[in-house]
mmCIF file of C-alpha atoms in Angstrom:
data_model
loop_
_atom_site.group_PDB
_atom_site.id
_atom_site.type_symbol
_atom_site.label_atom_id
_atom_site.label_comp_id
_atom_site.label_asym_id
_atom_site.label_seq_id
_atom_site.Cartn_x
_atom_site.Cartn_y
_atom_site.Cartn_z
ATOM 1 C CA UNK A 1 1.966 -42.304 36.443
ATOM 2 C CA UNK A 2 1.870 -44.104 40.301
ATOM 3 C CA UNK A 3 1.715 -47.216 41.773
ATOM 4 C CA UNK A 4 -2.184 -46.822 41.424
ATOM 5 C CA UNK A 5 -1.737 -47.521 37.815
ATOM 6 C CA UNK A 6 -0.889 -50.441 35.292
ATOM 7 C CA UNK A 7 0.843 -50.860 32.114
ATOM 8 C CA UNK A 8 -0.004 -53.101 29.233
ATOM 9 C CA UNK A 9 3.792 -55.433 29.106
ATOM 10 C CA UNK A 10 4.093 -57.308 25.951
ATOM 11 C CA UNK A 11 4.075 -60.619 27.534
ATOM 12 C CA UNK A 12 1.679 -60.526 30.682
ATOM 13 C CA UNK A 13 -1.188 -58.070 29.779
ATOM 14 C CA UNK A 14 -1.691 -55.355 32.636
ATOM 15 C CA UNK A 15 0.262 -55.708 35.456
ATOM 16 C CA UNK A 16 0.705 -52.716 38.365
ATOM 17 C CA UNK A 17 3.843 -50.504 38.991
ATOM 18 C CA UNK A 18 5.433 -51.124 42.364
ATOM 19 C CA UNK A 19 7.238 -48.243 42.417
ATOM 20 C CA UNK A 20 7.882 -45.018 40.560
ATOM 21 C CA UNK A 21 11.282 -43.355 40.515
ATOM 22 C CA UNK A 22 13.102 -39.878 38.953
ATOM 23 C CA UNK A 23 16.281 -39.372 39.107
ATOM 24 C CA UNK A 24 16.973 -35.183 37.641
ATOM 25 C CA UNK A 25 20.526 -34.858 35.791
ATOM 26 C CA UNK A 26 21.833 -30.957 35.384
ATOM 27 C CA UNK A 27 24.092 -29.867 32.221
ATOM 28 C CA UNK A 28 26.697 -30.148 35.451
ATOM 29 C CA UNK A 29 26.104 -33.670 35.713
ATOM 30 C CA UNK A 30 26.833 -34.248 32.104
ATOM 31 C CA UNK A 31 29.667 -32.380 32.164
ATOM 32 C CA UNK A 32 31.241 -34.756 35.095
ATOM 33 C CA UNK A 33 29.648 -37.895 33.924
ATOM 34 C CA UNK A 34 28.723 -37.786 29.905
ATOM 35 C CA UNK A 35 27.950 -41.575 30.340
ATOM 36 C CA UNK A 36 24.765 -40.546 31.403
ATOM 37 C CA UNK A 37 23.637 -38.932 28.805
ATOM 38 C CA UNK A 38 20.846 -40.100 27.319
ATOM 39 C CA UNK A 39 20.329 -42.215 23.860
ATOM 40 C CA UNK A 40 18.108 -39.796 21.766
ATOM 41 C CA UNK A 41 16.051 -42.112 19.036
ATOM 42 C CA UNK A 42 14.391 -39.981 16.615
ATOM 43 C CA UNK A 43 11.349 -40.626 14.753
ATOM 44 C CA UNK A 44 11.242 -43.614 12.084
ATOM 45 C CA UNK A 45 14.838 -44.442 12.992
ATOM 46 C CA UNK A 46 13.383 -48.512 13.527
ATOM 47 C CA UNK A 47 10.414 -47.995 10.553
ATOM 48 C CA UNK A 48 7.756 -46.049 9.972
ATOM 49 C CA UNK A 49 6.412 -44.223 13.430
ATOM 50 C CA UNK A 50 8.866 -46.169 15.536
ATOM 51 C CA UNK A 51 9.265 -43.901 17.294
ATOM 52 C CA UNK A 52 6.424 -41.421 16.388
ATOM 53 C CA UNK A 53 8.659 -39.217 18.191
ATOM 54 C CA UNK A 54 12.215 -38.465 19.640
ATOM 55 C CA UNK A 55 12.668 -40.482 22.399
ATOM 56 C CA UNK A 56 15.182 -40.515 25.469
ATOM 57 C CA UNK A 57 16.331 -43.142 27.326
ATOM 58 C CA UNK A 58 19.286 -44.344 29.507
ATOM 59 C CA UNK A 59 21.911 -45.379 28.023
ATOM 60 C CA UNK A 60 21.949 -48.629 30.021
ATOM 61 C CA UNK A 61 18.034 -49.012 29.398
ATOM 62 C CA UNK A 62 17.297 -52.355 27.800
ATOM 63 C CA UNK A 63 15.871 -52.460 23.971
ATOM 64 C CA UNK A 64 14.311 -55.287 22.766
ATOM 65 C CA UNK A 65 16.079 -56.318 19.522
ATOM 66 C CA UNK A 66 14.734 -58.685 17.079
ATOM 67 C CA UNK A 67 17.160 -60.036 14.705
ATOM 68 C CA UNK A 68 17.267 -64.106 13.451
ATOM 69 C CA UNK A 69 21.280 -63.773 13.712
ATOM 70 C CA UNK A 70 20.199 -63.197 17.649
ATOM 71 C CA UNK A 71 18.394 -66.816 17.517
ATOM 72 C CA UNK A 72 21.427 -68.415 15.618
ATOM 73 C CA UNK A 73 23.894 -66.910 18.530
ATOM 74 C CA UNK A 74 21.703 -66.945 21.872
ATOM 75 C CA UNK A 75 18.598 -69.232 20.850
ATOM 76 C CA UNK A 76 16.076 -66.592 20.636
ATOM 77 C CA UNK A 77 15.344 -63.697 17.761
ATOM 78 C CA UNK A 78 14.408 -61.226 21.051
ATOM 79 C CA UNK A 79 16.823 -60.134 22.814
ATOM 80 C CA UNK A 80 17.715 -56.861 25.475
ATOM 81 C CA UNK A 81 20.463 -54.644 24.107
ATOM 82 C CA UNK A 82 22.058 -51.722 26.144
ATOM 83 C CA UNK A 83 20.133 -48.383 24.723
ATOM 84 C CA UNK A 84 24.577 -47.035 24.603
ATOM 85 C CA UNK A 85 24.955 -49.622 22.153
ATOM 86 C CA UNK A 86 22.934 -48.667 19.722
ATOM 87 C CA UNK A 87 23.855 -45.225 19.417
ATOM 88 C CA UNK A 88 26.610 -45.650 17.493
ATOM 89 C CA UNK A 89 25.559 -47.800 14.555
ATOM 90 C CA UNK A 90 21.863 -46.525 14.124
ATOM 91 C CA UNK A 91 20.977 -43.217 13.003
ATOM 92 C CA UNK A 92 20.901 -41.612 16.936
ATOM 93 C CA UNK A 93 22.283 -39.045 18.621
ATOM 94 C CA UNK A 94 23.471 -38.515 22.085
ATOM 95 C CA UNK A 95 22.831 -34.901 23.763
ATOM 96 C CA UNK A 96 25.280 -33.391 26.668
ATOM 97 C CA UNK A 97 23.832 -30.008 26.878
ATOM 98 C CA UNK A 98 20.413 -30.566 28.513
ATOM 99 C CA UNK A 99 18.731 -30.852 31.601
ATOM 100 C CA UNK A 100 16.447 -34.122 31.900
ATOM 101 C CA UNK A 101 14.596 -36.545 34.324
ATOM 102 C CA UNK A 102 15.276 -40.210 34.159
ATOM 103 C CA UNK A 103 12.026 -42.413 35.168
ATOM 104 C CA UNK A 104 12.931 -45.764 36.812
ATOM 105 C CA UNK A 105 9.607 -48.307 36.724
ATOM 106 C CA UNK A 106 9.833 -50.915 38.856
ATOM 107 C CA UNK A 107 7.119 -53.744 38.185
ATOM 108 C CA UNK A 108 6.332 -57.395 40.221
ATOM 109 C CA UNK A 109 8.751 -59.085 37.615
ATOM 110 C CA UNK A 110 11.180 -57.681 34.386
ATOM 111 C CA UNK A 111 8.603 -56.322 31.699
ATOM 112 C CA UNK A 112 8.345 -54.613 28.706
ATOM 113 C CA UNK A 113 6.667 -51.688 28.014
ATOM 114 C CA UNK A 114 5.814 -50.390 24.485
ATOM 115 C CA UNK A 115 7.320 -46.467 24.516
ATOM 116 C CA UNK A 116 6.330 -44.696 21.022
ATOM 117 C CA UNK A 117 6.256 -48.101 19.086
ATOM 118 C CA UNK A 118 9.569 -49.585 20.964
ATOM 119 C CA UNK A 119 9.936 -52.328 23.487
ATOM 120 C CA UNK A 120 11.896 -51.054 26.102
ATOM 121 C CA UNK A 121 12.698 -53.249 29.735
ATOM 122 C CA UNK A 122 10.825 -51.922 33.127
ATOM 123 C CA UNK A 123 13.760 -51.352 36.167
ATOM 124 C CA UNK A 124 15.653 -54.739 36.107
ATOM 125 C CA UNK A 125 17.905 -55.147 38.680
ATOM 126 C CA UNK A 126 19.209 -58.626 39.570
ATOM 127 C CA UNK A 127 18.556 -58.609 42.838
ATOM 128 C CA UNK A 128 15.291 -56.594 43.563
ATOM 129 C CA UNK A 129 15.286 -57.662 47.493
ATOM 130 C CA UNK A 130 18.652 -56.340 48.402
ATOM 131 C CA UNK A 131 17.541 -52.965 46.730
ATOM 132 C CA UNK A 132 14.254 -52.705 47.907
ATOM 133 C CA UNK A 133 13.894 -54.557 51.429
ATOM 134 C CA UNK A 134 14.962 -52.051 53.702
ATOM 135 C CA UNK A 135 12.948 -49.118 52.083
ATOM 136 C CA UNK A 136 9.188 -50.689 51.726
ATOM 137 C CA UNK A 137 8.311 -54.597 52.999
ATOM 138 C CA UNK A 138 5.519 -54.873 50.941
ATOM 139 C CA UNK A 139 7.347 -54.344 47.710
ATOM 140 C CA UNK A 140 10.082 -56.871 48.540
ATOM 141 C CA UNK A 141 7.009 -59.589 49.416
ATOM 142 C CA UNK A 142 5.722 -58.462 46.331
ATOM 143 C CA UNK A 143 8.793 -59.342 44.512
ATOM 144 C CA UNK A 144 9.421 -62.344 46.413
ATOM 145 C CA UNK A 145 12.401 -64.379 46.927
ATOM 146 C CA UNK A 146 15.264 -65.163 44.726
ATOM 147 C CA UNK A 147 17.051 -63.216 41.997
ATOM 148 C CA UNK A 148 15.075 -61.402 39.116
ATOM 149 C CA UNK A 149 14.653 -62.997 35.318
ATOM 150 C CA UNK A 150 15.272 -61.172 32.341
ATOM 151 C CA UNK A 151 12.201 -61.169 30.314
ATOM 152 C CA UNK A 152 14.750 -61.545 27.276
ATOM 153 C CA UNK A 153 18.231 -62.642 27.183
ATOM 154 C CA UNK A 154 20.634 -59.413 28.370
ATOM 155 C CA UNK A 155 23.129 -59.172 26.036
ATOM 156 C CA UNK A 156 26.539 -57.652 27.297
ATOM 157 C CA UNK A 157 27.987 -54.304 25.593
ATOM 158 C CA UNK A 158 30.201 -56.416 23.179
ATOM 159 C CA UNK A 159 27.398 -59.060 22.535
ATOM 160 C CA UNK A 160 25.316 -56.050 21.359
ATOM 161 C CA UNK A 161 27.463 -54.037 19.901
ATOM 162 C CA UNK A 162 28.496 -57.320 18.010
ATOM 163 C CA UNK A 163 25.319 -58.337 16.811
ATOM 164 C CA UNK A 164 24.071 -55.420 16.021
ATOM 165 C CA UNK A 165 26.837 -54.540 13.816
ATOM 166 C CA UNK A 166 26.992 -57.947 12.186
ATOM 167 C CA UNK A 167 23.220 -57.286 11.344
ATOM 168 C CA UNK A 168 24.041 -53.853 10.139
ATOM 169 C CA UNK A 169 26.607 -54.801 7.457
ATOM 170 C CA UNK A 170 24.008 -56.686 5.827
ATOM 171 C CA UNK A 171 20.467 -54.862 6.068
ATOM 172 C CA UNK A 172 18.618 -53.307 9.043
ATOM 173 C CA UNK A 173 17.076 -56.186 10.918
ATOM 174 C CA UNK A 174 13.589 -56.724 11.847
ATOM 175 C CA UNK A 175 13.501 -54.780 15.452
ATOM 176 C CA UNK A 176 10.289 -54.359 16.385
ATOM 177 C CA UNK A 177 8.006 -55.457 13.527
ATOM 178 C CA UNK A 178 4.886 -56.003 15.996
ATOM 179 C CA UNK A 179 4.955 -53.256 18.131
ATOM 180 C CA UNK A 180 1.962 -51.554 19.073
ATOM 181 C CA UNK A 181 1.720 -48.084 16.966
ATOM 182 C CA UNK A 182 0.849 -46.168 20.420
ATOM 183 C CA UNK A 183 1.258 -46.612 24.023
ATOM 184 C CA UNK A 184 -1.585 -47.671 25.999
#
């Protein structure tokens, strides 16, 4: 995967990758900073081949969650939750033993990308321009001016981990109903 590809998003069809990043973490960097281990999601832990497979993200990457307690608390039933958050509550597992390659996908606005059956966000940073200017011009004209939009409400740690618990103690909540069942 390159910039000479694009993704399907779930809201604006194929749209090209500005920019491809891995970042490699050894056992050592676990070992000094186990907040970076990654959220392991097995398969079926959100329904029935979601995920088809385990799956590893950052624990900062965003999740779309779909829950109608979300609408009755932030106005929408879709909202981004920290990937951290819902290790806890849900049936996942963090590792802190392996070795393992973060991949950073930055697209022309915040996206989602369907990975194994989940809707996870592309590189969101609020301010793509101060992060991007000095090392290529043509991706900060790309992104243009201003600050970056969420393509869902970000919920905070404690707005996550609230909600999602809330939803918990009563039934699993509808997460990802539509989801493709593979990735493009």
């Amino acid at each position: 995967m390159d910039t000479q590809h694009k993704l399907v998003t779930r809201d604006h069809g194929l749209q090209p990758i500005l920019r491809v990043s891995r970042t490699r973490l050894l056992r050592s960097d676990l070992q000094t900073h186990p907040e970076f281990a990654p959220v392991v999601i097995p398969p079926d832990a959100f329904g029935p081949s979601i995920p088809g497979h385990h799956v590893r993200l950052s624990p900062n990457s965003l999740v779309l969650y779909r829950s109608p307690r979300a609408e009755l608390y932030y106005g929408t039933n879709e909202v981004l939750v920290p990937g951290t958050v819902l290790a806890d509550p849900m049936p996942l597992r963090r590792p802190g033993d392996s070795t393992f390659v973060y991949t950073q996908i930055l697209m022309q606005r915040h996206e989602l990308l369907c990975v194994e059956g989940m809707w996870v966000g592309s590189l969101f940073v609020a301010d793509f321009n101060a992060v991007c200017a000095d090392e290529d011009p043509k991706i900060a004209a790309a992104l243009g001016a201003g600050p970056a939009v969420a393509a869902r409400p970000v919920l905070t740690q404690a707005e996550a981990r609230a909600l999602v618990d809330q939803d918990l103690g009563k039934a699993q909540p509808d997460l990802l109903r539509d989801a493709p069942k593979h990735t493009p």
